[in-house]
Amino acid sequence: MRAILTHTNQLVCSGMLVADFPAANTRERILNVAANLIRQRGFGATRVDDVCQAAGVTKGAFFHHFDSKDAMGVAVARHWTGLIERLFANAAFHGIDDPVDKLIGYVDFRKAILDRSIAAFTCLVGTMVAETYASHPTIRAACADTIDDHALSLVPTIRAAFAQRGITGHTPESLAMFIHGTLQGAFVLAKAHDDARQAHDCLDHLRAYLVGLFARGER
């Protein structure tokens, strides 16, 4: 397996703080600001007043777009899907033809993103669902949809890699969710220790696992 060197593109260099994405309208501006604040403080500690002040809107404007803070939470989880798609759209791994190398390139891309503040590389929906899974079922469901959408976007690549290397005993879907579960766990450890190196180490182990898995398929 040839080594993959994934260069950090301009969008990643700018960080993953949502303020870097231009808002098309007031609703988007509120959601962008809410995403930043929730990643920095958590959902419970992010007040509507804080969102309004940071977005430069009145509470009347906020409640014109969202019936409640919970409604904003559902909307921001769904909004995150589009932001992640924009972030990943031009990533270098998309240009890799070999499916195994492409999957390794995806992990390398995720590791490159870790060269940011913790709030700028951790996952909005992972942060929200940890707080709200038992108390806010509509937010939990919206977070689950967003997590699944991104994780399962890896399935076609994994399926092709399994076929190429003769890997059996796993489903592409289960490996996709394992990869995403490792990412989310890495974010939790980085937060717990206030140290991005925890996430770097997790992704190094993830990469080594994938290299070993597909190398076994070559024998």
Short mmCIF file of N, CA, C and O in Angstrom, two decimals, residues 88-161:
data_model
loop_
_atom_site.label_atom_id
_atom_site.label_comp_id
_atom_site.label_asym_id
_atom_site.label_seq_id
_atom_site.Cartn_x
_atom_site.Cartn_y
_atom_site.Cartn_z
N PHE A 88 -15.77 19.32 3.35
CA PHE A 88 -15.13 18.14 2.78
C PHE A 88 -15.17 18.12 1.25
O PHE A 88 -14.51 17.27 0.64
N ALA A 89 -15.89 19.03 0.64
CA ALA A 89 -16.13 18.94 -0.81
C ALA A 89 -14.86 18.90 -1.63
O ALA A 89 -14.77 18.16 -2.62
N ASN A 90 -13.86 19.68 -1.26
CA ASN A 90 -12.64 19.78 -2.06
C ASN A 90 -11.45 19.10 -1.40
O ASN A 90 -10.30 19.38 -1.77
N ALA A 91 -11.71 18.21 -0.46
CA ALA A 91 -10.62 17.52 0.24
C ALA A 91 -9.84 16.65 -0.75
O ALA A 91 -10.41 16.06 -1.67
N ALA A 92 -8.54 16.55 -0.51
CA ALA A 92 -7.65 15.86 -1.46
C ALA A 92 -7.99 14.39 -1.63
O ALA A 92 -7.78 13.83 -2.71
N PHE A 93 -8.54 13.74 -0.59
CA PHE A 93 -8.78 12.30 -0.71
C PHE A 93 -9.81 11.96 -1.78
O PHE A 93 -9.82 10.83 -2.29
N HIS A 94 -10.66 12.91 -2.15
CA HIS A 94 -11.64 12.65 -3.21
C HIS A 94 -10.97 12.34 -4.55
O HIS A 94 -11.56 11.68 -5.40
N GLY A 95 -9.76 12.81 -4.73
CA GLY A 95 -9.05 12.60 -6.00
C GLY A 95 -8.27 11.30 -6.05
O GLY A 95 -7.59 11.03 -7.06
N ILE A 96 -8.33 10.48 -5.00
CA ILE A 96 -7.59 9.22 -4.95
C ILE A 96 -8.45 8.11 -5.54
O ILE A 96 -9.60 7.92 -5.12
N ASP A 97 -7.93 7.39 -6.50
CA ASP A 97 -8.71 6.34 -7.18
C ASP A 97 -8.78 5.05 -6.38
O ASP A 97 -9.84 4.43 -6.28
N ASP A 98 -7.65 4.60 -5.84
CA ASP A 98 -7.63 3.35 -5.09
C ASP A 98 -8.51 3.48 -3.84
O ASP A 98 -8.29 4.39 -3.03
N PRO A 99 -9.50 2.60 -3.64
CA PRO A 99 -10.44 2.80 -2.52
C PRO A 99 -9.79 2.68 -1.14
O PRO A 99 -10.20 3.37 -0.21
N VAL A 100 -8.80 1.79 -1.01
CA VAL A 100 -8.12 1.67 0.29
C VAL A 100 -7.34 2.95 0.58
O VAL A 100 -7.43 3.52 1.68
N ASP A 101 -6.59 3.41 -0.40
CA ASP A 101 -5.83 4.65 -0.20
C ASP A 101 -6.76 5.83 0.03
O ASP A 101 -6.43 6.75 0.79
N LYS A 102 -7.90 5.81 -0.61
CA LYS A 102 -8.87 6.90 -0.43
C LYS A 102 -9.39 6.92 1.01
O LYS A 102 -9.53 7.99 1.62
N LEU A 103 -9.66 5.74 1.56
CA LEU A 103 -10.15 5.68 2.94
C LEU A 103 -9.07 6.13 3.91
O LEU A 103 -9.35 6.88 4.86
N ILE A 104 -7.83 5.71 3.69
CA ILE A 104 -6.72 6.18 4.53
C ILE A 104 -6.56 7.68 4.37
O ILE A 104 -6.29 8.41 5.33
N GLY A 105 -6.74 8.17 3.14
CA GLY A 105 -6.66 9.61 2.90
C GLY A 105 -7.72 10.38 3.66
O GLY A 105 -7.48 11.51 4.12
N TYR A 106 -8.91 9.78 3.81
CA TYR A 106 -9.96 10.41 4.62
C TYR A 106 -9.50 10.58 6.07
O TYR A 106 -9.69 11.65 6.67
N VAL A 107 -8.88 9.54 6.63
CA VAL A 107 -8.39 9.64 8.01
C VAL A 107 -7.28 10.68 8.11
O VAL A 107 -7.23 11.47 9.06
N ASP A 108 -6.41 10.72 7.11
CA ASP A 108 -5.34 11.73 7.11
C ASP A 108 -5.93 13.14 7.07
O ASP A 108 -5.42 14.06 7.72
N PHE A 109 -6.99 13.31 6.29
CA PHE A 109 -7.66 14.61 6.22
C PHE A 109 -8.25 14.99 7.58
O PHE A 109 -8.09 16.12 8.04
N ARG A 110 -8.89 14.01 8.24
CA ARG A 110 -9.44 14.30 9.55
C ARG A 110 -8.33 14.64 10.55
O ARG A 110 -8.52 15.49 11.42
N LYS A 111 -7.18 14.01 10.42
CA LYS A 111 -6.08 14.30 11.32
C LYS A 111 -5.53 15.71 11.06
O LYS A 111 -5.16 16.43 12.00
N ALA A 112 -5.49 16.12 9.78
CA ALA A 112 -5.01 17.47 9.46
C ALA A 112 -5.88 18.54 10.11
O ALA A 112 -5.39 19.60 10.52
N ILE A 113 -7.16 18.26 10.21
CA ILE A 113 -8.09 19.22 10.81
C ILE A 113 -7.80 19.45 12.29
O ILE A 113 -8.15 20.49 12.86
N LEU A 114 -7.15 18.49 12.93
CA LEU A 114 -6.90 18.60 14.37
C LEU A 114 -5.92 19.71 14.71
O LEU A 114 -5.74 20.02 15.89
N ASP A 115 -5.30 20.31 13.73
CA ASP A 115 -4.36 21.41 13.98
C ASP A 115 -5.11 22.72 14.16
O ASP A 115 -4.87 23.70 13.47
N ARG A 116 -6.05 22.71 15.07
CA ARG A 116 -6.93 23.84 15.37
C ARG A 116 -7.16 23.85 16.88
O ARG A 116 -6.72 22.97 17.59
N SER A 117 -7.92 24.83 17.34
CA SER A 117 -8.37 24.77 18.73
C SER A 117 -9.37 23.62 18.86
O SER A 117 -9.97 23.18 17.88
N ILE A 118 -9.55 23.12 20.08
CA ILE A 118 -10.46 21.99 20.29
C ILE A 118 -11.87 22.34 19.83
O ILE A 118 -12.55 21.53 19.18
N ALA A 119 -12.32 23.56 20.13
CA ALA A 119 -13.67 23.95 19.71
C ALA A 119 -13.81 24.01 18.20
O ALA A 119 -14.90 23.87 17.66
N ALA A 120 -12.69 24.20 17.50
CA ALA A 120 -12.73 24.34 16.05
C ALA A 120 -12.62 23.02 15.31
O ALA A 120 -12.84 22.97 14.12
N PHE A 121 -12.27 21.92 16.01
CA PHE A 121 -12.22 20.65 15.29
C PHE A 121 -13.21 19.62 15.82
O PHE A 121 -13.44 18.59 15.16
N THR A 122 -13.80 19.84 16.97
CA THR A 122 -14.74 18.85 17.48
C THR A 122 -16.10 18.98 16.80
O THR A 122 -16.38 19.94 16.10
N CYS A 123 -16.93 17.98 17.00
CA CYS A 123 -18.18 17.84 16.25
C CYS A 123 -19.35 18.48 17.00
O CYS A 123 -19.60 18.15 18.16
N LEU A 124 -20.05 19.36 16.33
CA LEU A 124 -21.22 20.00 16.92
C LEU A 124 -22.24 18.98 17.39
O LEU A 124 -22.71 19.03 18.54
N VAL A 125 -22.63 18.06 16.52
CA VAL A 125 -23.71 17.14 16.89
C VAL A 125 -23.26 16.14 17.94
O VAL A 125 -24.06 15.70 18.77
N GLY A 126 -21.96 15.78 17.94
CA GLY A 126 -21.46 14.93 19.01
C GLY A 126 -21.54 15.63 20.36
O GLY A 126 -21.87 15.02 21.38
N THR A 127 -21.25 16.93 20.35
CA THR A 127 -21.36 17.74 21.57
C THR A 127 -22.80 17.81 22.04
O THR A 127 -23.10 17.61 23.22
N MET A 128 -23.71 18.09 21.11
CA MET A 128 -25.11 18.26 21.50
C MET A 128 -25.74 16.96 21.97
O MET A 128 -26.48 16.94 22.95
N VAL A 129 -25.48 15.86 21.25
CA VAL A 129 -26.19 14.62 21.59
C VAL A 129 -25.75 14.08 22.94
O VAL A 129 -26.54 13.45 23.65
N ALA A 130 -24.51 14.35 23.33
CA ALA A 130 -24.05 13.91 24.64
C ALA A 130 -24.86 14.55 25.76
O ALA A 130 -25.07 13.95 26.82
N GLU A 131 -25.30 15.78 25.53
CA GLU A 131 -26.09 16.50 26.54
C GLU A 131 -27.57 16.19 26.46
O GLU A 131 -28.26 16.21 27.48
N THR A 132 -28.08 15.94 25.27
CA THR A 132 -29.52 16.00 25.04
C THR A 132 -30.17 14.65 24.73
O THR A 132 -31.39 14.59 24.56
N TYR A 133 -29.40 13.56 24.68
CA TYR A 133 -29.96 12.30 24.17
C TYR A 133 -31.16 11.81 24.97
O TYR A 133 -32.07 11.19 24.42
N ALA A 134 -31.18 12.08 26.28
CA ALA A 134 -32.29 11.61 27.11
C ALA A 134 -33.35 12.67 27.35
O ALA A 134 -34.50 12.34 27.63
N SER A 135 -32.98 13.94 27.23
CA SER A 135 -33.89 15.02 27.62
C SER A 135 -34.54 15.74 26.44
O SER A 135 -35.57 16.40 26.62
N HIS A 136 -33.96 15.64 25.26
CA HIS A 136 -34.46 16.36 24.09
C HIS A 136 -34.50 15.40 22.91
O HIS A 136 -33.60 15.41 22.06
N PRO A 137 -35.53 14.54 22.82
CA PRO A 137 -35.53 13.49 21.79
C PRO A 137 -35.50 14.01 20.37
O PRO A 137 -34.94 13.36 19.48
N THR A 138 -36.07 15.18 20.12
CA THR A 138 -36.05 15.70 18.75
C THR A 138 -34.64 16.14 18.35
O THR A 138 -34.22 15.95 17.20
N ILE A 139 -33.90 16.72 19.30
CA ILE A 139 -32.51 17.09 19.02
C ILE A 139 -31.66 15.84 18.85
O ILE A 139 -30.83 15.74 17.94
N ARG A 140 -31.88 14.84 19.72
CA ARG A 140 -31.13 13.59 19.61
C ARG A 140 -31.32 12.98 18.22
O ARG A 140 -30.35 12.55 17.57
N ALA A 141 -32.56 12.94 17.74
CA ALA A 141 -32.85 12.33 16.44
C ALA A 141 -32.19 13.12 15.31
O ALA A 141 -31.66 12.52 14.36
N ALA A 142 -32.21 14.44 15.41
CA ALA A 142 -31.58 15.26 14.37
C ALA A 142 -30.07 15.05 14.37
O ALA A 142 -29.44 14.98 13.30
N CYS A 143 -29.48 14.93 15.56
CA CYS A 143 -28.04 14.65 15.65
C CYS A 143 -27.71 13.29 15.07
O CYS A 143 -26.71 13.12 14.35
N ALA A 144 -28.54 12.29 15.36
CA ALA A 144 -28.32 10.94 14.83
C ALA A 144 -28.35 10.95 13.31
O ALA A 144 -27.53 10.31 12.65
N ASP A 145 -29.31 11.67 12.74
CA ASP A 145 -29.41 11.74 11.28
C ASP A 145 -28.14 12.34 10.68
O ASP A 145 -27.63 11.86 9.66
N THR A 146 -27.65 13.40 11.30
CA THR A 146 -26.45 14.07 10.78
C THR A 146 -25.22 13.18 10.91
O THR A 146 -24.41 13.07 9.98
N ILE A 147 -25.07 12.52 12.06
CA ILE A 147 -23.95 11.60 12.25
C ILE A 147 -24.01 10.48 11.22
O ILE A 147 -23.02 10.13 10.58
N ASP A 148 -25.19 9.89 11.06
CA ASP A 148 -25.34 8.79 10.10
C ASP A 148 -25.05 9.24 8.68
O ASP A 148 -24.39 8.51 7.92
N ASP A 149 -25.53 10.41 8.30
CA ASP A 149 -25.31 10.90 6.93
C ASP A 149 -23.83 10.97 6.61
O ASP A 149 -23.39 10.55 5.54
N HIS A 150 -23.05 11.52 7.55
CA HIS A 150 -21.63 11.66 7.27
C HIS A 150 -20.90 10.32 7.35
O HIS A 150 -20.10 9.98 6.47
N ALA A 151 -21.17 9.56 8.38
CA ALA A 151 -20.48 8.28 8.54
C ALA A 151 -20.76 7.37 7.34
O ALA A 151 -19.83 6.76 6.78
N LEU A 152 -22.01 7.28 6.95
CA LEU A 152 -22.38 6.35 5.88
C LEU A 152 -21.98 6.85 4.49
O LEU A 152 -22.03 6.08 3.53
N SER A 153 -21.53 8.09 4.39
CA SER A 153 -21.00 8.56 3.11
C SER A 153 -19.72 7.81 2.75
O SER A 153 -19.30 7.79 1.58
N LEU A 154 -19.09 7.15 3.74
CA LEU A 154 -17.89 6.36 3.49
C LEU A 154 -18.19 4.97 2.93
O LEU A 154 -17.28 4.28 2.47
N VAL A 155 -19.44 4.56 2.98
CA VAL A 155 -19.79 3.18 2.63
C VAL A 155 -19.39 2.79 1.21
O VAL A 155 -18.82 1.70 1.00
N PRO A 156 -19.65 3.61 0.18
CA PRO A 156 -19.22 3.19 -1.17
C PRO A 156 -17.72 2.94 -1.27
O PRO A 156 -17.28 1.97 -1.92
N THR A 157 -16.92 3.79 -0.64
CA THR A 157 -15.46 3.59 -0.65
C THR A 157 -15.09 2.32 0.09
O THR A 157 -14.24 1.53 -0.38
N ILE A 158 -15.68 2.10 1.25
CA ILE A 158 -15.36 0.90 2.03
C ILE A 158 -15.80 -0.36 1.28
O ILE A 158 -15.07 -1.36 1.24
N ARG A 159 -16.97 -0.31 0.65
CA ARG A 159 -17.44 -1.48 -0.10
C ARG A 159 -16.47 -1.83 -1.22
O ARG A 159 -16.15 -3.00 -1.44
N ALA A 160 -16.00 -0.80 -1.92
CA ALA A 160 -15.04 -1.04 -3.00
C ALA A 160 -13.72 -1.58 -2.45
O ALA A 160 -13.09 -2.46 -3.05
N ALA A 161 -13.28 -1.07 -1.30
CA ALA A 161 -12.05 -1.55 -0.68
C ALA A 161 -12.18 -3.00 -0.23
O ALA A 161 -11.25 -3.81 -0.40
#
